[in-house]
CSV table of C-alpha atoms and ligand atoms in Angstrom, one decimal:
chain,number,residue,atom,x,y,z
M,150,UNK,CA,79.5,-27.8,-18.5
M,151,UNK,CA,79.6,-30.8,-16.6
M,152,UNK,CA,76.3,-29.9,-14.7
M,153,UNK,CA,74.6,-29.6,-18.2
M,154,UNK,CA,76.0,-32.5,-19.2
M,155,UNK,CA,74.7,-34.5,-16.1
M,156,UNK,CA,71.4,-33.0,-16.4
M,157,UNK,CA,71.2,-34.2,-20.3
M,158,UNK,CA,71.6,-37.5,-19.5
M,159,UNK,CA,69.1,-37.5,-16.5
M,160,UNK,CA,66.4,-35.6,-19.1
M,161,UNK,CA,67.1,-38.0,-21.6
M,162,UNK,CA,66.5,-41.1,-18.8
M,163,UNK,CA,63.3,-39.4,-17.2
M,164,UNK,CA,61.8,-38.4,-20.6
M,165,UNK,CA,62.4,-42.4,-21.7
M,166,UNK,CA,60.8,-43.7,-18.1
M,167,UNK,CA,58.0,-40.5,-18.6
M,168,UNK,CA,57.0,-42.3,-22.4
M,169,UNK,CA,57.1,-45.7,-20.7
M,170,UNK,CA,54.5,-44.9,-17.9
M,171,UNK,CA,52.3,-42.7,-20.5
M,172,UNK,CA,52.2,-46.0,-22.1
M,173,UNK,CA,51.4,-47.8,-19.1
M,174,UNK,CA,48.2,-46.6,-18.5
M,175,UNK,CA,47.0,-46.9,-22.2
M,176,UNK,CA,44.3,-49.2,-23.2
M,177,UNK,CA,44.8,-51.4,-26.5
M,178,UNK,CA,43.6,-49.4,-29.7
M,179,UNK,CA,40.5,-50.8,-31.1
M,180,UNK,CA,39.7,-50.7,-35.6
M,181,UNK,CA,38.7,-47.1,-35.5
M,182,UNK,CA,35.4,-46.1,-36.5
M,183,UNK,CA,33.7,-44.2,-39.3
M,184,UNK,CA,33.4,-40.7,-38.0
M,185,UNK,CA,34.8,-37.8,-38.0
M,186,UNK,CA,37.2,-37.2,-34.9
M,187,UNK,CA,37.1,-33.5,-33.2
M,188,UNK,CA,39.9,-32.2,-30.4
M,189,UNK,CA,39.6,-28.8,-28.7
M,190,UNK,CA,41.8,-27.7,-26.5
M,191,UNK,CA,43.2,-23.9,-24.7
M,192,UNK,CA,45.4,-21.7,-27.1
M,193,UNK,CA,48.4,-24.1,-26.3
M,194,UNK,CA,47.4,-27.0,-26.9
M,195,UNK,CA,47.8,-26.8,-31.1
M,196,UNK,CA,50.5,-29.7,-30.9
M,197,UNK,CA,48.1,-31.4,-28.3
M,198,UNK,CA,44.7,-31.3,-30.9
M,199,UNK,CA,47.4,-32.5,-33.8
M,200,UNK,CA,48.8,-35.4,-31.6
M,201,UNK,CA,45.2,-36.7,-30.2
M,202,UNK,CA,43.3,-36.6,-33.4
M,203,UNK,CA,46.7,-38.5,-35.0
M,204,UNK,CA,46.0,-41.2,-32.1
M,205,UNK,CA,42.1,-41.5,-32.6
M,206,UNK,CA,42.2,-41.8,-36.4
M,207,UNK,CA,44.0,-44.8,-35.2
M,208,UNK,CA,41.5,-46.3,-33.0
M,209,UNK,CA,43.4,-45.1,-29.7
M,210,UNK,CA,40.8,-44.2,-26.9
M,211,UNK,CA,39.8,-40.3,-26.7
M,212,UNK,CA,40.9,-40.1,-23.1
M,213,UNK,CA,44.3,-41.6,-24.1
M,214,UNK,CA,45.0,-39.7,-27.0
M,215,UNK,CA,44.0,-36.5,-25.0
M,216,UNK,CA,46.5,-37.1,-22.5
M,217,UNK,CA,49.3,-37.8,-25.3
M,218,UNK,CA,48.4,-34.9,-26.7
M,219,UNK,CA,48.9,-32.7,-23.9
M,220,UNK,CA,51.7,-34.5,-22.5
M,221,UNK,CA,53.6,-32.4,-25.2
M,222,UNK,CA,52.5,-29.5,-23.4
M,223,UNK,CA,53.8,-30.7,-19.6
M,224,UNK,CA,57.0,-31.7,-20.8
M,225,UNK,CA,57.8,-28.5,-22.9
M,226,UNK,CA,60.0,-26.5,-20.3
M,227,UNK,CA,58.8,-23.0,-22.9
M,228,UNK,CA,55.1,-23.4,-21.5
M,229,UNK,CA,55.2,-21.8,-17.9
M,230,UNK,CA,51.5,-22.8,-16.8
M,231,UNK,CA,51.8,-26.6,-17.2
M,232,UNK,CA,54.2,-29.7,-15.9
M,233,UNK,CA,57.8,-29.3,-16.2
M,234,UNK,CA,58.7,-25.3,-16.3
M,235,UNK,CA,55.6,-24.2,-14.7
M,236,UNK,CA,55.9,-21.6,-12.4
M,237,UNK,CA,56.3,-22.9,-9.1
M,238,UNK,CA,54.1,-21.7,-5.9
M,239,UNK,CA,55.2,-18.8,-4.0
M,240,UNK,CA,57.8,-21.0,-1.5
M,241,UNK,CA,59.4,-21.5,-5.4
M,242,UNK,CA,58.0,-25.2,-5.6
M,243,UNK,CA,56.1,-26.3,-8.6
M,244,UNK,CA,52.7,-27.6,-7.4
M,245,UNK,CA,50.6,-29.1,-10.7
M,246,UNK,CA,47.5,-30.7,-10.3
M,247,UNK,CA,45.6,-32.3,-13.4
M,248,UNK,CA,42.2,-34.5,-14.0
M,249,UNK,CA,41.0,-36.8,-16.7
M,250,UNK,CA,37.5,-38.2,-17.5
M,251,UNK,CA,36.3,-40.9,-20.0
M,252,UNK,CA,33.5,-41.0,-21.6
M,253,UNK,CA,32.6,-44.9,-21.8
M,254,UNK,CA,33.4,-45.7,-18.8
M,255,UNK,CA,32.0,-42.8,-17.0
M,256,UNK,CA,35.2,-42.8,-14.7
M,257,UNK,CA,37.1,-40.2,-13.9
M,258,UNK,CA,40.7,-39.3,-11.9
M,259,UNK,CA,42.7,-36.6,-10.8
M,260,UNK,CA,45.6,-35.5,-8.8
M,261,UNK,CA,46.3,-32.0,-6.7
M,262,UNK,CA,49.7,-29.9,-5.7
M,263,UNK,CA,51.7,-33.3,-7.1
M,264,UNK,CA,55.3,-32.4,-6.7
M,265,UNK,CA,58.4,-33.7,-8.8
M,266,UNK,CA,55.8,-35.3,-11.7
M,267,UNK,CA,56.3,-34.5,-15.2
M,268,UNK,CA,52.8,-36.1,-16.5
M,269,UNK,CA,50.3,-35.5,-13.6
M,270,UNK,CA,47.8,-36.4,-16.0
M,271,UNK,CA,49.1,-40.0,-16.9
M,272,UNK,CA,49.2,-40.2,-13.3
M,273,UNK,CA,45.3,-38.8,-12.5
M,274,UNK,CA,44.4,-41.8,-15.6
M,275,UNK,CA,45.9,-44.1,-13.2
M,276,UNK,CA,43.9,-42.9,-10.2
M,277,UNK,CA,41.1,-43.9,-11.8
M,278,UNK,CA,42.2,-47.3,-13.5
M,279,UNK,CA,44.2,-48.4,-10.5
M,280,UNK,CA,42.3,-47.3,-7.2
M,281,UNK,CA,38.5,-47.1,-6.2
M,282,UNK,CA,39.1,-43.0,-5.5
M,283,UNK,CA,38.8,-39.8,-7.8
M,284,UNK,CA,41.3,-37.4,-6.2
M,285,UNK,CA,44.7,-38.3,-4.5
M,286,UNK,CA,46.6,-34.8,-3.1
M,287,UNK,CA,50.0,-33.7,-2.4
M,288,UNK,CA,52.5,-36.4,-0.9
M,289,UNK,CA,50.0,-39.2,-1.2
M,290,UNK,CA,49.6,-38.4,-4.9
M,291,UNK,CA,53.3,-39.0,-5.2
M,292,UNK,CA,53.5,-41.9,-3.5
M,293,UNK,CA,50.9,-43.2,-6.2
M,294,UNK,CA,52.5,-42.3,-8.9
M,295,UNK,CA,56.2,-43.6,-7.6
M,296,UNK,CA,54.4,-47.1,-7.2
M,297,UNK,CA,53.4,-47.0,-10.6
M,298,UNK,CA,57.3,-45.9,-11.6
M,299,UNK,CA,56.8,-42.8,-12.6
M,300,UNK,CA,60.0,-41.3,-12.2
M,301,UNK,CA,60.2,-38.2,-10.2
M,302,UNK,CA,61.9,-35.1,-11.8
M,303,UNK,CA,63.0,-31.5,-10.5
M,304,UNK,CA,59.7,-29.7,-12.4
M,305,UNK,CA,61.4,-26.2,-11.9
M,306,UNK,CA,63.9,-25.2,-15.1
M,307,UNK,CA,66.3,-22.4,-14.4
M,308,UNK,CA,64.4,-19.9,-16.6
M,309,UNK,CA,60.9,-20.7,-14.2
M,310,UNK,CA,63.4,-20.4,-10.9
M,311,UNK,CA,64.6,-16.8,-12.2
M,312,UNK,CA,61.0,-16.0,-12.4
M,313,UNK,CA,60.1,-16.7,-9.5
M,314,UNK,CA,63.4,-15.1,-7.7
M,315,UNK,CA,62.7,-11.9,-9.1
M,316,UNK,CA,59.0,-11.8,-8.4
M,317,UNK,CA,59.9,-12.8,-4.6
M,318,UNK,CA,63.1,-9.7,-4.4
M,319,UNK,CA,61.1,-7.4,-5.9
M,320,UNK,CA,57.5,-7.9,-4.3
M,321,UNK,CA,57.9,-5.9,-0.9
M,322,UNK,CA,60.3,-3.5,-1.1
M,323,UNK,CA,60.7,-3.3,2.7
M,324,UNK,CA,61.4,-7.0,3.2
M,325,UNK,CA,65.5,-8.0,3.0
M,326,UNK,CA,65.8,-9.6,-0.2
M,327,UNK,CA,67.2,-7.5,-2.9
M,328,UNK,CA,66.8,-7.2,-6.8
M,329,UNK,CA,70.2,-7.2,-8.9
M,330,UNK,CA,70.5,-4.2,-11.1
M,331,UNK,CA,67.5,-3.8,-13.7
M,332,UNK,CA,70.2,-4.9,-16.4
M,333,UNK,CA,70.6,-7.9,-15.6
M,334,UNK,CA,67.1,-9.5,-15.6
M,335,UNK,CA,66.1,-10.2,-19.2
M,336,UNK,CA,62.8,-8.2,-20.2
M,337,UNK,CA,61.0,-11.2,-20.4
M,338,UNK,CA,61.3,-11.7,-17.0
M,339,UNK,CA,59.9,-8.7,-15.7
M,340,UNK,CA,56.9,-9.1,-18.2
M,341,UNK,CA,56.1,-12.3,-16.3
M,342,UNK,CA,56.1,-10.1,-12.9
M,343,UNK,CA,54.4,-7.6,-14.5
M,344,UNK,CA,50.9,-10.1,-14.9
M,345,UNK,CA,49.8,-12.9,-13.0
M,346,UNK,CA,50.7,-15.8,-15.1
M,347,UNK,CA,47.6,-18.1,-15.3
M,348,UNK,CA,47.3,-20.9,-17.9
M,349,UNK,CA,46.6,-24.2,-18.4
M,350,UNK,CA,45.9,-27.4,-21.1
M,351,UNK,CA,42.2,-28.5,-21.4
M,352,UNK,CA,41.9,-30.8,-24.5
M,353,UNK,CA,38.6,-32.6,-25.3
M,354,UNK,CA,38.6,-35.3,-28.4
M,355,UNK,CA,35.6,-37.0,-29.7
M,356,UNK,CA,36.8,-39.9,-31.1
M,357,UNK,CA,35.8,-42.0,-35.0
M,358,UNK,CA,33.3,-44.0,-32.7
M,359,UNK,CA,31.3,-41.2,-30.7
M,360,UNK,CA,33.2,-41.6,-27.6
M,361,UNK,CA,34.5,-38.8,-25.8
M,362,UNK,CA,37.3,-38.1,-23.1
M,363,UNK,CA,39.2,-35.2,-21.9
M,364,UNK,CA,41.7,-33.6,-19.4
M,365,UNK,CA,42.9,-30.6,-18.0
M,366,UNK,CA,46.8,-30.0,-16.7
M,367,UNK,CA,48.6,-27.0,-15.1
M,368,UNK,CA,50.7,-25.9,-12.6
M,369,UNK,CA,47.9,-23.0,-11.2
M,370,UNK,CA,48.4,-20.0,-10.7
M,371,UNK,CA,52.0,-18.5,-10.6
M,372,UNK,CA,53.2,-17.7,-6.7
M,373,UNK,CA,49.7,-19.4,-4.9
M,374,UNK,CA,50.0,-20.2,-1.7
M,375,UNK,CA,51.3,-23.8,-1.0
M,376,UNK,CA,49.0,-26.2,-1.5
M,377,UNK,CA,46.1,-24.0,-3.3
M,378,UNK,CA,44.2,-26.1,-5.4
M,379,UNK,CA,42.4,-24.6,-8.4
M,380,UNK,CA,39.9,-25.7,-10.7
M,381,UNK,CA,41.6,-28.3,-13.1
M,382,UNK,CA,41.9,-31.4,-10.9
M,383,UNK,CA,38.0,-30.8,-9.7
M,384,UNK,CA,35.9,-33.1,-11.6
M,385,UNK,CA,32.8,-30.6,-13.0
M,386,UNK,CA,34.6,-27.2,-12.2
M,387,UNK,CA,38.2,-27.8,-14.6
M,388,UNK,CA,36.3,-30.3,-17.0
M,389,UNK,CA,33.7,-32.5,-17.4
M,390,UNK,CA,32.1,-34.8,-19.8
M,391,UNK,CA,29.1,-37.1,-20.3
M,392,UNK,CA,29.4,-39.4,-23.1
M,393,UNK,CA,25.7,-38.9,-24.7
M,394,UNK,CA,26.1,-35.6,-24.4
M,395,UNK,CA,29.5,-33.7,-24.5
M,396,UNK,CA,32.9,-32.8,-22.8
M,397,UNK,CA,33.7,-28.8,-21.5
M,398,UNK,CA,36.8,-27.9,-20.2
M,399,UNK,CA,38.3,-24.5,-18.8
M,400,UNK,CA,41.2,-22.2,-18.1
M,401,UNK,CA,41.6,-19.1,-16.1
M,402,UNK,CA,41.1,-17.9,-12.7
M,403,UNK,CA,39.7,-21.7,-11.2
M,404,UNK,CA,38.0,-20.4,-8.1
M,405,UNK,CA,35.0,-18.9,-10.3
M,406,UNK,CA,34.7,-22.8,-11.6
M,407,UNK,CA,35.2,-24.2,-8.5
M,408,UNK,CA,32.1,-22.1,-7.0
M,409,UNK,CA,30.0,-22.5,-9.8
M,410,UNK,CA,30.6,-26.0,-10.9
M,411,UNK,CA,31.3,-24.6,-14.7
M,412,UNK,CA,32.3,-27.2,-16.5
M,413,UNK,CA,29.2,-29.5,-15.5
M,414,UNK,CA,27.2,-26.6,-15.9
M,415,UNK,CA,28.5,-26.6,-19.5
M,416,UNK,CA,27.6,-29.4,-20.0
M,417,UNK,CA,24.0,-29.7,-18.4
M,418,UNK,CA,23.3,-27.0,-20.8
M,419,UNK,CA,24.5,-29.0,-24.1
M,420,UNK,CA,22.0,-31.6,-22.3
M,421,UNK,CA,19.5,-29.4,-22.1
M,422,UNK,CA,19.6,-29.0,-26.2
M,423,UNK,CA,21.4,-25.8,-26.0
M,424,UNK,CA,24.5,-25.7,-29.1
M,425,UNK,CA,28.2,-25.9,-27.4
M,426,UNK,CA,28.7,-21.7,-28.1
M,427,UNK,CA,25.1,-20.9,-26.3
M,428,UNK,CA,26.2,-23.7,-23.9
M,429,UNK,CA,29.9,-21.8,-22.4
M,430,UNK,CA,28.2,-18.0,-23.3
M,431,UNK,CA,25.1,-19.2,-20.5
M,432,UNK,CA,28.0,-20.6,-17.8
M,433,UNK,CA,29.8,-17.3,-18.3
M,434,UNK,CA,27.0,-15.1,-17.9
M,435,UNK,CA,26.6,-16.9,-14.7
M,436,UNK,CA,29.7,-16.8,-13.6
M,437,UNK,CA,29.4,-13.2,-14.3
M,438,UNK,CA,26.2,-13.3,-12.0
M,439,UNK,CA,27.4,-14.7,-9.4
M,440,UNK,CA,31.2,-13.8,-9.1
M,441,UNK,CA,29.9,-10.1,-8.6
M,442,UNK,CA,28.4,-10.8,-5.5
M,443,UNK,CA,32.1,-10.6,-4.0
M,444,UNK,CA,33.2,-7.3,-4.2
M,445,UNK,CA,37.0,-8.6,-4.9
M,446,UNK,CA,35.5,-10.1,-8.2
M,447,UNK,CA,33.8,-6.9,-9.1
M,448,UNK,CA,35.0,-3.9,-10.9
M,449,UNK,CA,33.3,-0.5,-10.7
M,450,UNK,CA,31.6,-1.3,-13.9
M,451,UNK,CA,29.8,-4.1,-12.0
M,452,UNK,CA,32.0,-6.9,-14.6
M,453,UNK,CA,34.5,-9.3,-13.1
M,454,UNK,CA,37.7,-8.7,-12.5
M,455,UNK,CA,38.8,-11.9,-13.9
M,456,UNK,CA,39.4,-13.7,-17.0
M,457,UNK,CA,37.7,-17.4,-17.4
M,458,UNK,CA,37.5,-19.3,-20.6
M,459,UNK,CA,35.5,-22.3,-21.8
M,460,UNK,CA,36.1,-24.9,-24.8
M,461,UNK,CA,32.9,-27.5,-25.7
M,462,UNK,CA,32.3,-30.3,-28.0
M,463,UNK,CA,29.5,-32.3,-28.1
M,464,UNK,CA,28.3,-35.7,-28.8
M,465,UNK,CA,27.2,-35.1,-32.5
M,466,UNK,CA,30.8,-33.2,-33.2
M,467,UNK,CA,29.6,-29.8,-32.1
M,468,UNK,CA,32.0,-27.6,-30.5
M,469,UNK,CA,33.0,-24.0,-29.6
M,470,UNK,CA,34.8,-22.1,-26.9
M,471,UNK,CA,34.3,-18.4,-25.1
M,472,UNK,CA,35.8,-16.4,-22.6
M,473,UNK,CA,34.9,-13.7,-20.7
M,474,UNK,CA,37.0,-11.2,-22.0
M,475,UNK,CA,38.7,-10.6,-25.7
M,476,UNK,CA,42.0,-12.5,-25.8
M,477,UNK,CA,41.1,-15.6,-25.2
M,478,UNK,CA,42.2,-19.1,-27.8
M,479,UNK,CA,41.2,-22.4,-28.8
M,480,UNK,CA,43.4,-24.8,-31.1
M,481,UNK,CA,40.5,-27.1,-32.8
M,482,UNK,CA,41.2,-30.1,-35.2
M,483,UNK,CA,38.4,-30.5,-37.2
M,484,UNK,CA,39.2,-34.1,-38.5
M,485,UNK,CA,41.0,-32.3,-41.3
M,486,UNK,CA,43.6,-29.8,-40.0
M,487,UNK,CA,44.0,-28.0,-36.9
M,488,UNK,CA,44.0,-24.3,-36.4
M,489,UNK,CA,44.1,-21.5,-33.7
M,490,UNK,CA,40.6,-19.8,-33.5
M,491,UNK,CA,39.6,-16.6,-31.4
M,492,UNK,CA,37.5,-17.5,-28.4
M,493,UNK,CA,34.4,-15.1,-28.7
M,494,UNK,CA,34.3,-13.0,-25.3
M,495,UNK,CA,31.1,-12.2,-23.1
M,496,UNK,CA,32.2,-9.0,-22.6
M,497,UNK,CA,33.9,-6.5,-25.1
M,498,UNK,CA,36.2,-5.2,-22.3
D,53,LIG,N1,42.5,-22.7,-14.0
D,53,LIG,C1,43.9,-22.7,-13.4
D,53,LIG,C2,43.9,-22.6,-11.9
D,53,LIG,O1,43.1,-21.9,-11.4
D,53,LIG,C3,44.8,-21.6,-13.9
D,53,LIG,C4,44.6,-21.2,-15.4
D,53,LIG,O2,44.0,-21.8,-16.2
D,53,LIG,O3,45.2,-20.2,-15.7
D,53,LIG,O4,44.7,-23.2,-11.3
């Protein structure tokens, strides 16, 4: 009783110092402007879309309305692939990394295997307002972000900590730790054993004046190896944007972005007049091109073994989002209201 108590009262100071530094690194709204604003985002992110398009219809910048919107997201211990709950690496550490880019400016931040963060991308924003660099890592990246005060929280929640204890006691049964008797763990914990738990936040918002930003947050892949670094704090491989032309982001297995450089590539193809759908359905056909090439991508049927999935919008308000298999979601406020919508797949299975 009194350790809940305690940790009340130091969730209710952190979440108090998270809001101020979220505010820190905000620019002053300008009058917003005529047109219509547009926010994708992954399947989770319907409370992120909501927020941002609340924030630009108010004449907040994109990038900082996207980053309020998923903030939602990293600070919701029921999400276990971003911020605080994620699941942690396989030491039982949750690793997050997270990037941002804005569209005016051109700039862009990020931040890789933080530790102890709740809003890594607040912190990846102030990477790239408050230091000449893109990309600050591990221990360094904390050191950043505990000179700008953000307060530095304990990121794994019991629920995420029983997780990962029964994923490490029952993953080699010849190694010494044991499982407790199958009655005690909760079904949903052994669902979470049962798949690799991937996920992630990408949310891109077009804002009333044209301008774009976006940003993608996670925690990676449940159980990597300390210090893996996936796609999302990668500028052009976990999102990307150009302001005259559009803004891609991804979830899913990161190292086919990282070696294909798909959220640029998203991108270049909006540039090269192709619509956003055509745009993600050509960067996973060549992700599916080239991922087979390694035969731990490939199945039998010659298709990857992985799941990938891309969300677009472009400058004129454009947008769509694919994946490479059925399953895939994308929460999309249209300016009006915000809904889930199925991601169409490359692939049927
Ligand atoms: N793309 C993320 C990573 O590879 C994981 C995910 O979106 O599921 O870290």
């Amino acid at each position: 009783m009194r350790r809940t108590m305690h940790r009340r009262r130091f969730m209710g100071t952190t979440a108090a110092a998270s809001l101020a530094t979220l505010a820190a690194g905000a620019a002053d709204p300008r009058p917003a402007g005529d047109r219509k604003p547009i926010a994708v985002s992954s399947g989770n992110g319907l409370r992120a879309v909501e927020k941002a398009v609340e924030l630009v219809k108010k004449g907040f910048d994109p990038l900082d309305a996207a980053i309020e919107g998923v903030a939602i997201v990293e600070a919701d211990p029921r999400d276990h692939s971003v911020g605080f709950g994620g699941l942690p690496n396989e030491d039982g550490v949750v690793e997050l990394d997270a990037a941002v880019m804005h569209g005016p400016s051109h700039g862009g931040g990020s931040v890789a295997s933080i530790r102890n963060v709740m809003h890594p991308a607040a912190v990846a924003r102030m990477v790239m307002k408050r230091s000449r660099h893109c990309l600050l890592v591990g221990e360094g990246a904390l050191r950043f972000a505990r000179a700008h005060g953000f307060p530095e929280v304990d990121l794994l929640t019991d629920e995420a900590r029983a997780i990962w204890l029964h994923w490490k006691e029952t993953r080699d049964p010849k190694d010494d730790w044991l499982p407790p008797p199958s009655k005690e763990v909760a079904a949903h914990v052994d669902e979470y054993i049962n798949k690799r738990v991937t996920g992630t936040i990408h949310c891109s918002v077009l804002d009333t004046h044209g301008d774009l930003g976006c940003v993608t947050t996670t925690s990676g892949l449940s159980w990597k190896i300390p210090g893996r670094v996936g796609d999302s704090p990668i500028l052009g491989a976990g999102l990307f944007l150009d302001n005259e032309v559009g803004s891609a982001g991804s979830t899913g297995v990161g190292e086919a972005n990282l070696l294909n450089c798909s959220s640029f590539l998203v991108v270049e193809n909006m540039r090269r007049g192709l619509a956003p759908k055509d745009a993600v359905m050509e960067t996973l056909k060549r992700i599916a091109q080239t991922s087979v090439r390694d035969p731990r991508r490939r199945r039998d049927d010659g298709k990857t073994t992985f799941q990938v999935s891309f969300y677009a919008v472009s400058r004129k308000g454009e947008f769509a989002g694919g994946c490479m298999y059925p399953g895939g979601k994308m929460a999309v406020h249209d300016g009006d209201s915000a809904r889930l919508v199925e991601l169409d797949p490359l692939f049927e299975k």
